[in-house]
Short mmCIF file of C-alpha atoms in Angstrom, two decimals:
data_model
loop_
_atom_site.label_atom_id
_atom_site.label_comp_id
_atom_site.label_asym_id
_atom_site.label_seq_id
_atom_site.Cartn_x
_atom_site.Cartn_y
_atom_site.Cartn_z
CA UNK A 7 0.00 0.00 0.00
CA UNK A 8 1.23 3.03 -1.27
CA UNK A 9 1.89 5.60 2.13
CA UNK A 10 3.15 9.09 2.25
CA UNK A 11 3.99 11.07 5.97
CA UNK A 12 5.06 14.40 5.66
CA UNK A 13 6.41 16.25 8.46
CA UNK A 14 8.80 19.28 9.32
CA UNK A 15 6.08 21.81 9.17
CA UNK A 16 5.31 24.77 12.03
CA UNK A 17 5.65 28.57 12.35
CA UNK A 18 8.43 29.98 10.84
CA UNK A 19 9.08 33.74 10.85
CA UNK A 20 9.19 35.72 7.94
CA UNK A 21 12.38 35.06 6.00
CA UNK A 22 13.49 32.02 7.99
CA UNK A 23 13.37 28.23 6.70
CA UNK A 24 12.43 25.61 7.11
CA UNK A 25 12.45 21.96 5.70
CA UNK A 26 9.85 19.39 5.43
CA UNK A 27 9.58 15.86 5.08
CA UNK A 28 7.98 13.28 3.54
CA UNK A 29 8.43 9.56 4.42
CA UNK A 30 7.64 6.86 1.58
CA UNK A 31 6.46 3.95 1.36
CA UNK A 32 5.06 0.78 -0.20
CA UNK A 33 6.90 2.40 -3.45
CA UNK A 34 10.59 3.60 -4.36
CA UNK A 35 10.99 7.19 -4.61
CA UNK A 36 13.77 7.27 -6.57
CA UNK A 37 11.81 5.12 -9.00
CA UNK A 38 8.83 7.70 -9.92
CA UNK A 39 7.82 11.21 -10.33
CA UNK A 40 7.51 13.03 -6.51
CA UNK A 41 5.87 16.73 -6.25
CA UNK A 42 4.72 18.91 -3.77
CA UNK A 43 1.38 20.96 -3.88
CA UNK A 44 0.02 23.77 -1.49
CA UNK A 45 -3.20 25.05 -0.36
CA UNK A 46 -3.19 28.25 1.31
CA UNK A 47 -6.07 28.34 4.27
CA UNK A 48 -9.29 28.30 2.65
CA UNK A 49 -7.86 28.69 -0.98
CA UNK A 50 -7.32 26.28 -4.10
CA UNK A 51 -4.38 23.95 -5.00
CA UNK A 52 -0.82 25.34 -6.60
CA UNK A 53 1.89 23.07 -7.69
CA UNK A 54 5.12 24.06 -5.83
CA UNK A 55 8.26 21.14 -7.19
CA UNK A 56 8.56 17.86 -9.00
CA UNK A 57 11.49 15.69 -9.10
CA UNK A 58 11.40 12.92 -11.89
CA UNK A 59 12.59 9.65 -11.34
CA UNK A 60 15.54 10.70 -13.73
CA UNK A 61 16.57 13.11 -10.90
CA UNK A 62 16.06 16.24 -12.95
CA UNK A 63 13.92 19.12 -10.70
CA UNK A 64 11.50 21.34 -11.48
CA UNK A 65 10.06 24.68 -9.77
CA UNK A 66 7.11 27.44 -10.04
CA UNK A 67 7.98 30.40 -10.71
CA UNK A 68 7.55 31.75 -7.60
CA UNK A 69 9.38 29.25 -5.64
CA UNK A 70 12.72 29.52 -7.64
CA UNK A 71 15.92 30.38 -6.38
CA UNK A 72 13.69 30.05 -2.62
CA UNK A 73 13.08 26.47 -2.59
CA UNK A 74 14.91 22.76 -3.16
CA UNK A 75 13.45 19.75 -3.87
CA UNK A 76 15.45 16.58 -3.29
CA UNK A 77 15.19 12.97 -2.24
CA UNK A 78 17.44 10.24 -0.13
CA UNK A 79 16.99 7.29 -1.62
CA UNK A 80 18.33 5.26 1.13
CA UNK A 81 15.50 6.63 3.33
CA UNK A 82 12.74 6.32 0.51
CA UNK A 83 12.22 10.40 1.74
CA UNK A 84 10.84 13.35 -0.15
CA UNK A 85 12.09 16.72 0.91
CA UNK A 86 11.41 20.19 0.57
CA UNK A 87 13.93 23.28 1.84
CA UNK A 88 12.36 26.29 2.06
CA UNK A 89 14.68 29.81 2.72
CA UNK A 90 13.57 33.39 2.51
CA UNK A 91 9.97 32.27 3.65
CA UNK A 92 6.76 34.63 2.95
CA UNK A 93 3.66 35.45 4.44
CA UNK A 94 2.16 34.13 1.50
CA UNK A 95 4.49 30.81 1.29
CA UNK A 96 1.39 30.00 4.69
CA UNK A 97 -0.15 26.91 3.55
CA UNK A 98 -0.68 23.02 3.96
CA UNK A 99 1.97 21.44 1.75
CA UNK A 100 1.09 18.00 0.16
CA UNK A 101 3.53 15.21 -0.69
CA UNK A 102 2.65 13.66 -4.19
CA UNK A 103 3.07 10.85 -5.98
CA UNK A 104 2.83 10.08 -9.93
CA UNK A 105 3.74 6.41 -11.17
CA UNK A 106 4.20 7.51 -15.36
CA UNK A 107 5.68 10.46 -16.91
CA UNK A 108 1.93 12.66 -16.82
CA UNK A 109 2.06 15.51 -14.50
CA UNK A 110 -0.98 14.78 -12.36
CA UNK A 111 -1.14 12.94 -9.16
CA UNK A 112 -2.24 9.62 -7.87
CA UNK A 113 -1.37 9.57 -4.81
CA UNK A 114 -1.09 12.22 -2.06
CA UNK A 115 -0.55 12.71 2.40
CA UNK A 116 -1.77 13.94 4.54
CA UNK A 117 -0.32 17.25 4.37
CA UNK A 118 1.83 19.40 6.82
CA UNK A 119 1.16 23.01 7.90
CA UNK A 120 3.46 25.85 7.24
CA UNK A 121 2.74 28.68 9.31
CA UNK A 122 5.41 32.33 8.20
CA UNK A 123 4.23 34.93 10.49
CA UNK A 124 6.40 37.38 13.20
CA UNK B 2 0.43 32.05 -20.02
CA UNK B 3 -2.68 29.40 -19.32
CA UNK B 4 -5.54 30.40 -17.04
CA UNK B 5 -7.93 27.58 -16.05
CA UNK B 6 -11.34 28.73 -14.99
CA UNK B 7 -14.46 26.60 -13.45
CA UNK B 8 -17.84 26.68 -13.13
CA UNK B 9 -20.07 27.10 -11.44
CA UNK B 10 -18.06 28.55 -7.96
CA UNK B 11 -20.75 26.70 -6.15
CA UNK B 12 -23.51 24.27 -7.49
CA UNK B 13 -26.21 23.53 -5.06
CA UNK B 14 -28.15 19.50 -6.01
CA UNK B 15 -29.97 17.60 -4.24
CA UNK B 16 -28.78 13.87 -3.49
CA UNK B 17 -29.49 11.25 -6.47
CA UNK B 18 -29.76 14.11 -8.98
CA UNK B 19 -26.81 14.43 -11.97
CA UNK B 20 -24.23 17.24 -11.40
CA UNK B 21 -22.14 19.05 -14.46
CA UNK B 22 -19.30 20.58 -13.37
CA UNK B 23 -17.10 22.62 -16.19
CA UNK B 24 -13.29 23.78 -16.56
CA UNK B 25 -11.75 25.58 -19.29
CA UNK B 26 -8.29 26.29 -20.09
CA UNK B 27 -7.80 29.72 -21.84
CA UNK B 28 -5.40 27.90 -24.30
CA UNK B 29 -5.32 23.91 -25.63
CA UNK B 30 -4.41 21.44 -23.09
CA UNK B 31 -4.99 18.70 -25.81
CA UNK B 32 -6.40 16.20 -23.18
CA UNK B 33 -4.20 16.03 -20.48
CA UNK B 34 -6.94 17.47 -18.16
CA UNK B 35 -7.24 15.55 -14.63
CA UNK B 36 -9.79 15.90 -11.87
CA UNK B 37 -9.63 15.72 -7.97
CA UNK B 38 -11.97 15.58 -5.46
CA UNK B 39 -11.84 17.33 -2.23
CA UNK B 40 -13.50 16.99 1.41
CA UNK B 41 -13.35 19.28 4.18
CA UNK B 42 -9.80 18.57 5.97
CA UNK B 43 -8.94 15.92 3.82
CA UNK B 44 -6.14 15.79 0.98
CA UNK B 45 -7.36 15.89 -2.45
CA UNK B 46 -8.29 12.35 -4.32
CA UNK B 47 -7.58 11.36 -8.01
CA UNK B 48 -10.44 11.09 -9.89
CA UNK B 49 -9.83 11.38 -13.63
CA UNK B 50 -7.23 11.82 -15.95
CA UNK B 51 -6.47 11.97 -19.73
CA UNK B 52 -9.79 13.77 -19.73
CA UNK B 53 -11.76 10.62 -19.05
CA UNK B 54 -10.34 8.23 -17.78
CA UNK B 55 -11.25 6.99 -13.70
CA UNK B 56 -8.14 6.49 -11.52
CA UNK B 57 -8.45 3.36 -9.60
CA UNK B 58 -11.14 2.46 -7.23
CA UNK B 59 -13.47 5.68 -8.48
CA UNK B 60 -17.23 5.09 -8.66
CA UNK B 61 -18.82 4.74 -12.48
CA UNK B 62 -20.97 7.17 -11.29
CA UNK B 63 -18.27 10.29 -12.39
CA UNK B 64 -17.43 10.56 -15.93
CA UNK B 65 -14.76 13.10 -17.43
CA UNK B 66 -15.00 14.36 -21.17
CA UNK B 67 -13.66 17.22 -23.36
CA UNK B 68 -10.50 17.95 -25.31
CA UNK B 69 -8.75 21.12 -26.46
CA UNK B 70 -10.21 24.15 -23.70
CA UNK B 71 -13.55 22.72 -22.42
CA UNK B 72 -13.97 20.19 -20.17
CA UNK B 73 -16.84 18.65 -18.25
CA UNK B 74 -17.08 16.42 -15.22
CA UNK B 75 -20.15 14.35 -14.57
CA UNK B 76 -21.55 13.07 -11.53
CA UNK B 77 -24.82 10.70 -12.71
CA UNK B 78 -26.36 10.76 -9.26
CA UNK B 79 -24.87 12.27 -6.22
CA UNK B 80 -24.46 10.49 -3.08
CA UNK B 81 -23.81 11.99 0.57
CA UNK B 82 -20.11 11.56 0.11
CA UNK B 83 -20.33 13.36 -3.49
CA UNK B 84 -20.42 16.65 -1.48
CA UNK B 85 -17.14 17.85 -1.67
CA UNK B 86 -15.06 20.72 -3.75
CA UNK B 87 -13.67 19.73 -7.24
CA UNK B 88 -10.77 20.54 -8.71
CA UNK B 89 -9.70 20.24 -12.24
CA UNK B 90 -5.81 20.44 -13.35
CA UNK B 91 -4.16 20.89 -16.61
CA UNK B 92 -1.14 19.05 -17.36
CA UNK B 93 0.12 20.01 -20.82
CA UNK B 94 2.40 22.75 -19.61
CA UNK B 95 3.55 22.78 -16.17
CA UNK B 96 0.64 21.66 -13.51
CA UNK B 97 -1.84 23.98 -13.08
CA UNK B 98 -5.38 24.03 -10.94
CA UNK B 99 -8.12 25.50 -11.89
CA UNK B 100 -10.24 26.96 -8.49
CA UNK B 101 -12.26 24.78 -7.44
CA UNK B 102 -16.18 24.31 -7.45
CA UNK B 103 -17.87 23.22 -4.36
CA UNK B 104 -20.71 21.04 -4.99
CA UNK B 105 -23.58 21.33 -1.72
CA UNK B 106 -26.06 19.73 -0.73
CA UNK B 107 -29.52 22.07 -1.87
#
């Protein structure tokens, strides 16, 4: 069965970081396509970061140059750093998974709240 | 630049009636369109992709059609846990969702 934790999230203050995690399993990372999404409190859904299974790493606009996406294969973990965080960057981040080259998701957690206020 | 838009924002139906929920892209997404499904404090659920095609374990009941900008999800006769917001998601370009429609109970 096909499992994804993330943790790592909590109030952060304005331009501090932070990074979160997201524990795998019942499936290799390393083997498919891993994003994260975000949903601001009472908003819609925004794409932040996908790593292929190729290794190569991809960004939104607005999170480039501010965030990394990476993976440790030996743990079967997901990560996300996060510097220079916003008010706006608030949000419940989602770990996703995609078994085929198509960026949509299959499978997603639970989600883990980022709170960037002073 | 692609903007996806749906509607309606909210669509009020009464339990066993059909529900048409529509997303458009403001530029062709060929068919990579997919669909969630989302319940108060819950992570979003896969529900179609490729347009129409049901991810595994989703009821007959939804259907997903449409190509190019327009895009329609189905619901033949809403159940109790059909209540829910619904997302669509382009996937031709880099992933974008559209803003949701929540779907209550009238």
């Amino acid at each position: 069965e096909v499992q994804l934790v993330e943790s790592g999230g909590g109030l952060v203050q304005p331009g501090g970081s932070l990074r979160l995690s997201c524990a795998a399993s019942g499936f290799t990372v390393s083997s498919n396509y891993m994003s994260w999404v975000r949903q601001a409190p009472g908003k819609g859904l925004e794409w932040v970061s996908i790593i292929y299974s190729s290794g190569n790493t991809y960004y939104a606009d607005s999170m480039k140059g501010r965030f990394t996406i990476s993976r440790d294969n030996s743990k079967n973990t997901l990560y996300l750093q996060m510097n220079s965080l916003r008010a706006e960057d608030t949000a419940v981040y989602y770990c996703t998974m995609s078994n085929h080259p198509g960026d949509y998701f299959d499978y997603w957690g639970q989600g883990t709240l980022v709170t960037v206020s002073s | 630049e692609i903007v996806m838009t749906q509607s309606p924002a909210t669509l009020s139906v009464s339990p066993g009636e059909r529900a048409t929920l529509s997303c458009r892209a403001s530029q062709n997404v060929n068919r990579h369109l997919a669909w969630y499904q989302q319940k108060p404090g819950q992570a979003p659920r896969l529900l179609i992709y490729v347009s129409s095609t049901r991810a595994t374990g989703v009821p007959a009941r939804f259907s997903g059609s449409g190509s190019g900008t327009e895009f329609t999800l189905t619901i033949s006769s809403l159940q109790s846990e059909d209540f829910a917001v619904y997302y669509c998601q382009q996937y031709d370009s880099w992933p974008l969702f559209g803003p949701g429609t929540k779907v209550d109970i009238k």
